[in-house]
Amino acid sequence: MKEAYKIETKCIQSGWQPSKGEPRVLPIYQSTTFLYENSDQMGRLFDLEDSGYFYTRLQNPTNDTVAAKITDLEGGVAGMLTSSGQAANYYAIFNICEAGDHFVSSSTIYGGTFNLFYVTMKKMGIDCTFVDPDAPEEEIAKAFRPNTKALFAETIANPAIVVTDIEKFAKIAHSHGVPLIMDNTFPTPINCRPFEWGADIVTHSTTKYMDGHAMCVGGCIVDSGNFDWDAHKDRFPGLTKPDPSYHGIVYTEKFGKGAYITKATVQVMRDLGSIQSPQNAFLLNIGLETLHLRMARHCENARKVAEFLNNHEKVAWVNYADLPGDKYYELAKKYMPGGTCGVIAFGLRGGRKVSVDFMDHLKMAAIVTHVADARTCVLHPASHTHRQLSDEQLKEAGVAPDLIRLSIGIEHVDDIIADLEQALSLV
Ligand SMILES: *Cc1c(COP(=O)(O)O)cnc(C)c1O
């Protein structure tokens, strides 16, 4: 892609590149299958001897075009769409981990990802150790074992609004010969590009700001192409040794910098099948076209709301990394100088019961299991998304029992503040 373009331009111009007479707008290739002239042509595709579309579970032109746009926004070499953010994080890890392996994750992560890592992947024989992201390097390094294959964190943790020190994490991962995988859902590449700070693989729940309108569940994985799998051949046999399901292909030999995403596509997606529908990819692409405009407004509104809350006598605490004095203010200024995201975490004096009461009094801001879209919304993680976690696990995840997750939309900020003010007056 044209590297000279600024990120705002890439939101519009990257991805679909029609030639003469083709549709100007990305078409929805609503087809499971693709036509070939003879059996040999098709056979070569199955052997990965030729590249081309043959079945949408593996690849679809609409999906690939949107993945290419997100890859360009992140500054990566290859990407793939998945049916959800959950599938993206699962595949990103499972692509390089198998039964008997281990990985390390920040403890302050999205509740769904925590369940995936703590419960479900354990059932597959893949073990995860959780670490406090603010702990010193030596402390985090203690979690690594000989069979550790990856380090995982969120750039801005959902819902704790913890900002990860990406360079510190990259250094720890690389000194143990494993890639750093960062879930970049909350800042999006508009505000933070983890590859510029040493991350190797980025994942997204595109369900959030990228889609932006709460229309489609979706996910994406992007590879920077920077991690040298061959330098750690024995640690990553799935990429560096022959794949019996493809007549002995070695992904790093045949696909070079495309090895990781090719394997994720032709093996993990082929066998597990969490593909995004082309219709959803089309809608996601429309969201991406305004991502830069929306992120700016989300952040501008959230900064004003965070200040309002911070100055309100009924508010006990506010976590918002763009707020001067916030614990993560310095890290946010370093990694996302243009703004963080529209999500604020805060608690009210009087604790959990008052927090829940307050939410019930809101008129415009709806209580929904969603975050990071155009409409202002709220959620009480301890009662909703993180309901399955014990008090101890809640604490490790940075989720206080009274934490209200407030996702600031792109309405006029005066209306958002007025709604908060009237609800606060009633508790
Ligand atoms: C929502 C979310 C996920 C899960 O994504 P889905 O699209 O809901 O499957 C993963 N990571 C983060 C940071 C999220 O906010």
Coordinates of N, CA and C in Angstrom, one line a residue, residues 144-331:
F144 N 7.8 -17.0 33.2 CA 8.2 -17.8 32.0 C 8.8 -19.1 32.3
R145 N 8.4 -20.1 31.4 CA 8.9 -21.5 31.6 C 9.6 -21.9 30.2
P146 N 10.2 -23.1 30.2 CA 10.8 -23.5 29.0 C 9.8 -23.7 27.9
N147 N 8.5 -24.0 28.2 CA 7.5 -24.3 27.2 C 6.6 -23.1 27.0
T148 N 7.0 -21.9 27.4 CA 6.3 -20.7 27.2 C 6.4 -20.2 25.7
K149 N 5.2 -19.9 25.1 CA 5.2 -19.6 23.6 C 4.8 -18.2 23.3
A150 N 4.3 -17.4 24.2 CA 3.8 -16.1 23.9 C 3.6 -15.2 25.1
L151 N 3.6 -13.9 25.0 CA 3.2 -13.0 26.0 C 2.0 -12.2 25.4
F152 N 1.0 -12.0 26.2 CA -0.3 -11.4 25.8 C -0.7 -10.2 26.7
A153 N -1.1 -9.1 26.1 CA -1.7 -8.0 26.9 C -2.6 -7.2 26.0
E154 N -3.4 -6.3 26.7 CA -4.2 -5.4 25.9 C -3.6 -4.0 26.0
T155 N -3.6 -3.2 25.0 CA -3.0 -1.9 25.0 C -3.6 -1.0 26.0
I156 N -5.0 -1.0 26.0 CA -5.7 -0.4 27.1 C -6.7 -1.4 27.5
A157 N -6.6 -1.8 28.8 CA -7.4 -3.0 29.3 C -8.8 -2.6 29.4
N158 N -9.7 -3.5 29.0 CA -11.1 -3.5 29.1 C -11.5 -4.3 30.3
P159 N -12.1 -3.8 31.4 CA -12.6 -2.5 31.6 C -11.8 -1.6 32.5
A160 N -10.6 -2.1 32.9 CA -9.9 -1.5 34.0 C -9.2 -0.2 33.6
I161 N -9.1 0.0 32.2 CA -8.4 1.2 31.7 C -6.9 1.3 32.1
V162 N -6.3 0.1 32.2 CA -4.9 0.1 32.5 C -4.1 0.2 31.2
V163 N -3.1 1.1 31.1 CA -2.3 1.2 29.9 C -1.1 0.3 30.0
T164 N -0.9 -0.6 29.1 CA 0.3 -1.5 29.1 C 1.5 -0.8 28.6
D165 N 2.6 -1.0 29.4 CA 3.9 -0.5 28.9 C 4.4 -1.4 27.8
I166 N 4.1 -1.1 26.6 CA 4.4 -2.0 25.4 C 5.8 -2.3 25.3
E167 N 6.7 -1.3 25.4 CA 8.2 -1.5 25.2 C 8.7 -2.5 26.3
K168 N 8.2 -2.3 27.5 CA 8.6 -3.2 28.6 C 8.2 -4.7 28.3
F169 N 6.9 -4.8 27.9 CA 6.4 -6.1 27.5 C 7.2 -6.7 26.4
A170 N 7.5 -5.9 25.3 CA 8.2 -6.4 24.2 C 9.6 -6.9 24.6
K171 N 10.2 -6.2 25.4 CA 11.6 -6.5 25.9 C 11.5 -7.9 26.6
I172 N 10.5 -8.0 27.5 CA 10.4 -9.3 28.3 C 10.2 -10.5 27.3
A173 N 9.2 -10.3 26.4 CA 8.9 -11.3 25.5 C 10.1 -11.7 24.6
H174 N 10.8 -10.7 24.1 CA 11.9 -11.0 23.2 C 13.1 -11.6 23.9
S175 N 13.3 -11.2 25.2 CA 14.4 -11.8 25.9 C 14.1 -13.3 26.2
H176 N 12.8 -13.7 26.1 CA 12.5 -15.1 26.3 C 12.2 -15.8 24.9
G177 N 12.5 -15.1 23.8 CA 12.4 -15.8 22.5 C 10.9 -16.0 22.1
V178 N 10.0 -15.2 22.6 CA 8.6 -15.4 22.2 C 8.0 -14.1 21.7
P179 N 6.9 -14.2 20.9 CA 6.3 -12.9 20.4 C 5.4 -12.3 21.4
L180 N 5.3 -10.9 21.3 CA 4.3 -10.2 22.1 C 3.0 -10.0 21.2
I181 N 1.9 -10.5 21.8 CA 0.6 -10.4 21.1 C -0.2 -9.3 21.9
M182 N -0.6 -8.2 21.2 CA -1.3 -7.2 21.9 C -2.7 -7.0 21.3
D183 N -3.7 -7.1 22.2 CA -5.1 -6.8 21.8 C -5.2 -5.2 21.8
N184 N -5.4 -4.7 20.6 CA -5.4 -3.2 20.4 C -6.8 -2.7 20.2
T185 N -7.8 -3.4 20.7 CA -9.2 -3.0 20.5 C -9.6 -1.6 20.9
F186 N -9.2 -1.2 22.1 CA -9.6 0.1 22.7 C -9.0 1.3 22.0
P187 N -7.7 1.4 21.9 CA -7.2 2.6 21.2 C -7.4 2.6 19.7
T188 N -7.5 1.5 19.1 CA -7.5 1.3 17.6 C -6.2 1.8 17.1
P189 N -5.8 1.4 15.8 CA -4.6 2.0 15.2 C -4.6 3.5 15.1
I190 N -5.7 4.1 15.1 CA -5.8 5.6 15.1 C -5.0 6.2 16.2
N191 N -5.1 5.6 17.4 CA -4.5 6.2 18.6 C -3.2 5.5 19.0
C192 N -3.0 4.2 18.6 CA -1.8 3.5 19.1 C -1.5 2.4 18.0
R193 N -0.2 2.3 17.7 CA 0.2 1.3 16.7 C 1.3 0.5 17.4
P194 N 0.9 -0.7 18.1 CA 1.8 -1.4 18.9 C 3.1 -1.9 18.2
F195 N 3.0 -2.1 16.9 CA 4.2 -2.6 16.1 C 5.3 -1.6 16.2
E196 N 4.9 -0.3 16.3 CA 6.0 0.7 16.4 C 6.8 0.7 17.7
W197 N 6.2 -0.1 18.7 CA 6.8 -0.2 20.0 C 7.3 -1.6 20.3
G198 N 7.3 -2.5 19.3 CA 7.9 -3.8 19.5 C 7.0 -5.0 19.6
A199 N 5.7 -4.7 19.6 CA 4.7 -5.8 19.5 C 4.9 -6.6 18.2
D200 N 4.6 -7.9 18.2 CA 4.8 -8.7 17.0 C 3.5 -9.0 16.3
I201 N 2.4 -9.2 17.1 CA 1.1 -9.6 16.5 C 0.1 -8.7 17.2
V202 N -0.9 -8.2 16.5 CA -2.0 -7.4 17.1 C -3.3 -8.1 16.8
T203 N -4.2 -8.1 17.8 CA -5.5 -8.6 17.6 C -6.6 -7.5 17.8
H204 N -7.8 -7.7 17.3 CA -8.9 -6.7 17.5 C -10.2 -7.4 17.7
S205 N -11.0 -6.9 18.6 CA -12.4 -7.1 18.5 C -12.9 -6.0 17.6
T206 N -13.2 -6.3 16.3 CA -13.7 -5.2 15.4 C -15.1 -4.8 15.8
T207 N -15.7 -5.6 16.6 CA -17.1 -5.3 17.2 C -17.2 -3.9 17.8
K208 N -16.1 -3.4 18.3 CA -16.1 -2.2 19.0 C -15.9 -0.9 18.1
Y209 N -14.9 -0.1 18.3 CA -14.8 1.1 17.5 C -14.7 0.9 16.0
M210 N -14.0 -0.2 15.6 CA -13.8 -0.3 14.1 C -15.2 -0.4 13.4
D211 N -16.0 -1.3 13.9 CA -17.4 -1.3 13.4 C -18.1 0.0 13.8
G212 N -18.1 0.3 15.0 CA -18.5 1.7 15.5 C -19.9 1.9 15.7
H213 N -20.8 1.0 15.2 CA -22.2 1.2 15.2 C -23.0 0.1 15.9
A214 N -22.2 -0.8 16.6 CA -22.8 -1.9 17.2 C -23.7 -2.8 16.3
M215 N -23.1 -3.0 15.1 CA -23.9 -3.8 14.1 C -23.4 -5.3 14.0
C216 N -22.1 -5.5 14.0 CA -21.6 -6.8 13.7 C -20.5 -7.2 14.7
V217 N -20.6 -8.5 15.2 CA -19.5 -9.0 16.0 C -18.4 -9.5 15.0
G218 N -17.2 -9.1 15.3 CA -16.1 -9.5 14.4 C -14.7 -9.3 15.0
G219 N -13.7 -9.9 14.4 CA -12.3 -9.8 14.9 C -11.3 -9.8 13.8
C220 N -10.1 -9.5 14.2 CA -9.0 -9.4 13.2 C -7.7 -9.8 13.9
I221 N -6.8 -10.4 13.1 CA -5.4 -10.7 13.6 C -4.5 -10.0 12.6
V222 N -3.5 -9.3 13.0 CA -2.5 -8.7 12.1 C -1.1 -9.1 12.6
D223 N -0.3 -9.5 11.6 CA 1.1 -9.9 11.9 C 2.0 -8.7 11.4
S224 N 3.0 -8.4 12.3 CA 4.0 -7.3 11.9 C 5.0 -7.9 10.9
G225 N 5.1 -9.2 10.9 CA 6.2 -9.9 10.1 C 7.6 -9.8 10.7
N226 N 7.6 -9.2 11.9 CA 9.0 -8.9 12.5 C 9.5 -10.1 13.4
F227 N 8.7 -11.0 13.8 CA 9.2 -12.0 14.7 C 9.9 -13.1 13.9
D228 N 11.1 -13.4 14.3 CA 11.9 -14.4 13.6 C 11.7 -15.8 14.1
W229 N 10.7 -16.5 13.6 CA 10.3 -17.8 14.0 C 11.5 -18.8 13.9
D230 N 12.2 -18.7 12.8 CA 13.3 -19.6 12.5 C 14.4 -19.5 13.5
A231 N 14.5 -18.3 14.1 CA 15.6 -18.2 15.1 C 15.3 -19.0 16.4
H232 N 14.0 -19.5 16.5 CA 13.6 -20.3 17.6 C 12.8 -21.5 17.1
K233 N 13.5 -22.2 16.1 CA 12.9 -23.3 15.4 C 12.2 -24.3 16.3
D234 N 12.9 -24.7 17.3 CA 12.3 -25.8 18.2 C 11.1 -25.4 19.0
R235 N 11.1 -24.0 19.3 CA 10.0 -23.5 20.1 C 8.7 -23.4 19.3
F236 N 8.8 -23.2 17.9 CA 7.6 -23.0 17.1 C 7.6 -24.0 16.0
P237 N 7.5 -25.4 16.3 CA 7.6 -26.4 15.2 C 6.4 -26.3 14.2
G238 N 5.3 -25.7 14.7 CA 4.1 -25.6 13.8 C 4.4 -24.7 12.6
L239 N 5.3 -23.8 12.8 CA 5.7 -22.8 11.7 C 6.9 -23.2 11.0
T240 N 7.8 -23.9 11.7 CA 9.2 -24.1 11.2 C 9.5 -25.5 10.8
K241 N 8.5 -26.4 11.1 CA 8.7 -27.9 10.7 C 7.6 -28.3 9.8
P242 N 7.8 -29.4 9.0 CA 6.8 -29.8 8.0 C 5.3 -30.0 8.6
D243 N 4.3 -29.5 7.9 CA 2.9 -29.7 8.3 C 2.4 -30.9 7.5
P244 N 2.0 -31.9 8.3 CA 1.5 -33.2 7.6 C 0.2 -33.0 6.9
S245 N -0.6 -31.9 7.3 CA -1.9 -31.7 6.7 C -1.7 -31.0 5.3
Y246 N -0.5 -30.6 5.0 CA -0.2 -30.1 3.6 C 1.0 -30.7 3.0
H247 N 1.1 -32.0 3.0 CA 2.2 -32.8 2.4 C 3.5 -32.3 2.8
G248 N 3.7 -31.8 4.1 CA 5.0 -31.5 4.6 C 5.5 -30.1 4.3
I249 N 4.6 -29.2 4.0 CA 5.0 -27.8 3.8 C 5.6 -27.2 5.1
V250 N 6.6 -26.4 5.0 CA 7.2 -25.6 6.1 C 6.8 -24.2 5.9
Y251 N 5.9 -23.6 6.8 CA 5.4 -22.3 6.5 C 6.4 -21.2 6.4
T252 N 7.4 -21.2 7.3 CA 8.4 -20.2 7.2 C 9.2 -20.2 5.9
E253 N 9.5 -21.5 5.4 CA 10.3 -21.6 4.2 C 9.5 -21.1 3.0
K254 N 8.2 -21.5 3.0 CA 7.4 -21.2 1.8 C 6.8 -19.8 1.8
F255 N 6.5 -19.3 2.9 CA 5.7 -18.0 3.0 C 6.5 -16.9 3.6
G256 N 7.7 -17.1 4.2 CA 8.5 -16.0 4.7 C 7.7 -15.2 5.8
K257 N 7.7 -13.9 5.5 CA 7.0 -13.0 6.5 C 5.5 -13.3 6.6
G258 N 5.0 -14.0 5.6 CA 3.5 -14.3 5.6 C 3.2 -15.6 6.4
A259 N 4.2 -16.2 7.0 CA 4.1 -17.6 7.5 C 3.0 -17.7 8.6
Y260 N 3.0 -16.8 9.5 CA 2.1 -16.8 10.7 C 0.6 -16.7 10.2
I261 N 0.3 -15.7 9.4 CA -1.1 -15.6 9.0 C -1.5 -16.7 8.0
T262 N -0.5 -17.1 7.1 CA -0.9 -18.2 6.2 C -1.3 -19.4 7.0
K263 N -0.5 -19.8 8.0 CA -0.8 -20.9 8.9 C -2.2 -20.7 9.6
A264 N -2.4 -19.6 10.1 CA -3.6 -19.3 10.8 C -4.8 -19.5 9.8
T265 N -4.6 -19.1 8.6 CA -5.7 -19.2 7.6 C -5.9 -20.7 7.1
V266 N -4.8 -21.3 6.6 CA -5.0 -22.6 5.9 C -5.0 -23.7 6.9
Q267 N -4.7 -23.5 8.1 CA -4.7 -24.6 9.1 C -5.8 -24.3 10.2
V268 N -5.6 -23.3 10.9 CA -6.5 -23.0 12.1 C -7.9 -22.7 11.6
M269 N -8.0 -21.7 10.6 CA -9.3 -21.3 10.1 C -9.9 -22.5 9.3
R270 N -9.1 -23.2 8.6 CA -9.7 -24.3 7.8 C -10.3 -25.3 8.7
D271 N -9.6 -25.6 9.9 CA -10.1 -26.7 10.7 C -11.1 -26.2 11.8
L272 N -11.0 -24.9 12.2 CA -12.0 -24.5 13.3 C -13.1 -23.6 12.7
G273 N -12.8 -22.9 11.6 CA -13.9 -22.3 10.9 C -14.6 -21.0 11.3
S274 N -14.0 -20.2 12.2 CA -14.7 -19.0 12.7 C -14.5 -17.9 11.7
I275 N -15.0 -18.0 10.5 CA -14.8 -17.0 9.5 C -15.8 -15.9 9.7
Q276 N -15.4 -14.7 9.3 CA -16.4 -13.5 9.3 C -17.2 -13.6 8.1
S277 N -18.5 -13.3 8.2 CA -19.3 -13.3 6.9 C -19.0 -12.1 6.1
P278 N -18.9 -12.3 4.8 CA -18.6 -11.2 3.9 C -19.5 -10.0 4.1
Q279 N -20.8 -10.2 4.4 CA -21.7 -9.1 4.6 C -21.2 -8.3 5.8
N280 N -20.8 -9.0 6.9 CA -20.3 -8.2 8.1 C -19.0 -7.5 7.7
A281 N -18.2 -8.1 6.9 CA -16.9 -7.5 6.5 C -17.2 -6.2 5.8
F282 N -18.2 -6.2 4.9 CA -18.6 -5.0 4.2 C -19.0 -3.9 5.1
L283 N -19.8 -4.3 6.1 CA -20.3 -3.3 7.1 C -19.1 -2.7 7.9
L284 N -18.2 -3.7 8.3 CA -17.0 -3.3 9.0 C -16.2 -2.2 8.2
N285 N -16.1 -2.5 6.9 CA -15.4 -1.5 6.1 C -16.0 -0.1 6.1
I286 N -17.3 -0.1 6.1 CA -18.0 1.3 6.2 C -17.6 1.9 7.5
G287 N -17.6 1.1 8.6 CA -17.1 1.7 9.9 C -15.7 2.2 9.8
L288 N -14.8 1.5 9.2 CA -13.4 1.9 9.2 C -13.2 3.2 8.4
E289 N -14.2 3.5 7.5 CA -14.0 4.7 6.7 C -14.2 6.0 7.5
T290 N -14.8 5.9 8.7 CA -15.0 7.0 9.6 C -14.3 6.9 10.9
L291 N -13.5 5.8 11.0 CA -12.8 5.5 12.3 C -12.0 6.7 12.9
H292 N -11.3 7.4 12.0 CA -10.5 8.5 12.5 C -11.3 9.7 13.0
L293 N -12.4 9.9 12.3 CA -13.3 11.0 12.8 C -14.0 10.7 14.1
R294 N -14.4 9.4 14.2 CA -15.2 9.0 15.4 C -14.2 8.9 16.6
M295 N -13.0 8.4 16.4 CA -12.1 8.3 17.5 C -11.8 9.6 18.1
A296 N -11.6 10.6 17.3 CA -11.3 12.0 17.7 C -12.4 12.5 18.6
R297 N -13.6 12.3 18.2 CA -14.8 12.8 18.9 C -15.0 12.0 20.2
H298 N -14.9 10.7 20.1 CA -15.0 9.8 21.3 C -14.0 10.4 22.4
C299 N -12.8 10.6 22.0 CA -11.7 11.0 23.0 C -12.0 12.5 23.5
E300 N -12.4 13.4 22.6 CA -12.7 14.7 23.0 C -13.8 14.8 24.0
N301 N -14.9 14.0 23.7 CA -16.0 13.9 24.7 C -15.6 13.3 26.0
A302 N -14.9 12.2 25.9 CA -14.5 11.4 27.1 C -13.6 12.2 28.0
R303 N -12.7 13.0 27.4 CA -11.9 13.9 28.3 C -12.7 14.9 29.1
K304 N -13.7 15.5 28.4 CA -14.6 16.4 29.2 C -15.4 15.7 30.2
V305 N -15.9 14.5 29.9 CA -16.7 13.8 30.9 C -15.9 13.3 32.1
A306 N -14.7 12.9 31.8 CA -13.8 12.4 32.8 C -13.5 13.6 33.8
E307 N -13.3 14.8 33.2 CA -13.0 16.0 34.1 C -14.3 16.3 34.9
F308 N -15.4 16.2 34.3 CA -16.7 16.5 35.0 C -16.8 15.5 36.2
L309 N -16.6 14.2 35.9 CA -16.8 13.2 37.0 C -15.7 13.4 38.1
N310 N -14.5 13.7 37.6 CA -13.4 13.9 38.6 C -13.7 15.0 39.6
N311 N -14.5 16.0 39.1 CA -14.8 17.2 40.0 C -16.1 17.0 40.7
H312 N -16.8 15.9 40.5 CA -18.1 15.7 41.2 C -18.0 15.1 42.6
E313 N -18.7 15.7 43.5 CA -18.5 15.3 44.9 C -19.0 13.9 45.2
K314 N -19.9 13.4 44.4 CA -20.4 12.0 44.6 C -19.5 10.9 44.0
V315 N -18.5 11.3 43.2 CA -17.7 10.4 42.5 C -16.5 10.1 43.4
A316 N -16.2 8.8 43.6 CA -15.1 8.4 44.5 C -13.8 8.3 43.8
W317 N -13.8 7.8 42.6 CA -12.6 7.7 41.8 C -12.9 7.6 40.3
V318 N -11.9 8.0 39.5 CA -12.1 8.0 38.0 C -10.8 7.4 37.4
N319 N -10.9 6.4 36.5 CA -9.8 5.9 35.7 C -10.0 6.4 34.3
Y320 N -9.2 7.3 33.9 CA -9.2 7.6 32.5 C -7.8 8.2 32.2
A321 N -7.0 7.5 31.3 CA -5.6 7.7 31.2 C -5.2 9.1 30.6
D322 N -6.2 9.8 30.0 CA -6.0 11.1 29.5 C -6.2 12.2 30.5
L323 N -6.6 11.8 31.7 CA -6.8 12.7 32.8 C -5.5 13.0 33.5
P324 N -5.0 14.3 33.6 CA -3.8 14.5 34.3 C -3.9 14.0 35.7
G325 N -2.8 13.3 36.2 CA -2.9 12.8 37.5 C -3.3 11.3 37.5
D326 N -3.8 10.8 36.4 CA -4.2 9.4 36.3 C -2.9 8.6 36.4
K327 N -3.0 7.4 37.0 CA -1.9 6.5 37.2 C -1.2 6.2 35.9
Y328 N -1.9 6.2 34.8 CA -1.4 5.8 33.5 C -1.2 6.9 32.5
Y329 N -1.3 8.2 33.1 CA -1.2 9.4 32.2 C 0.1 9.4 31.4
E330 N 1.2 9.1 32.1 CA 2.5 9.2 31.4 C 2.6 8.2 30.3
L331 N 2.2 6.9 30.6 CA 2.3 5.9 29.6 C 1.3 6.2 28.4

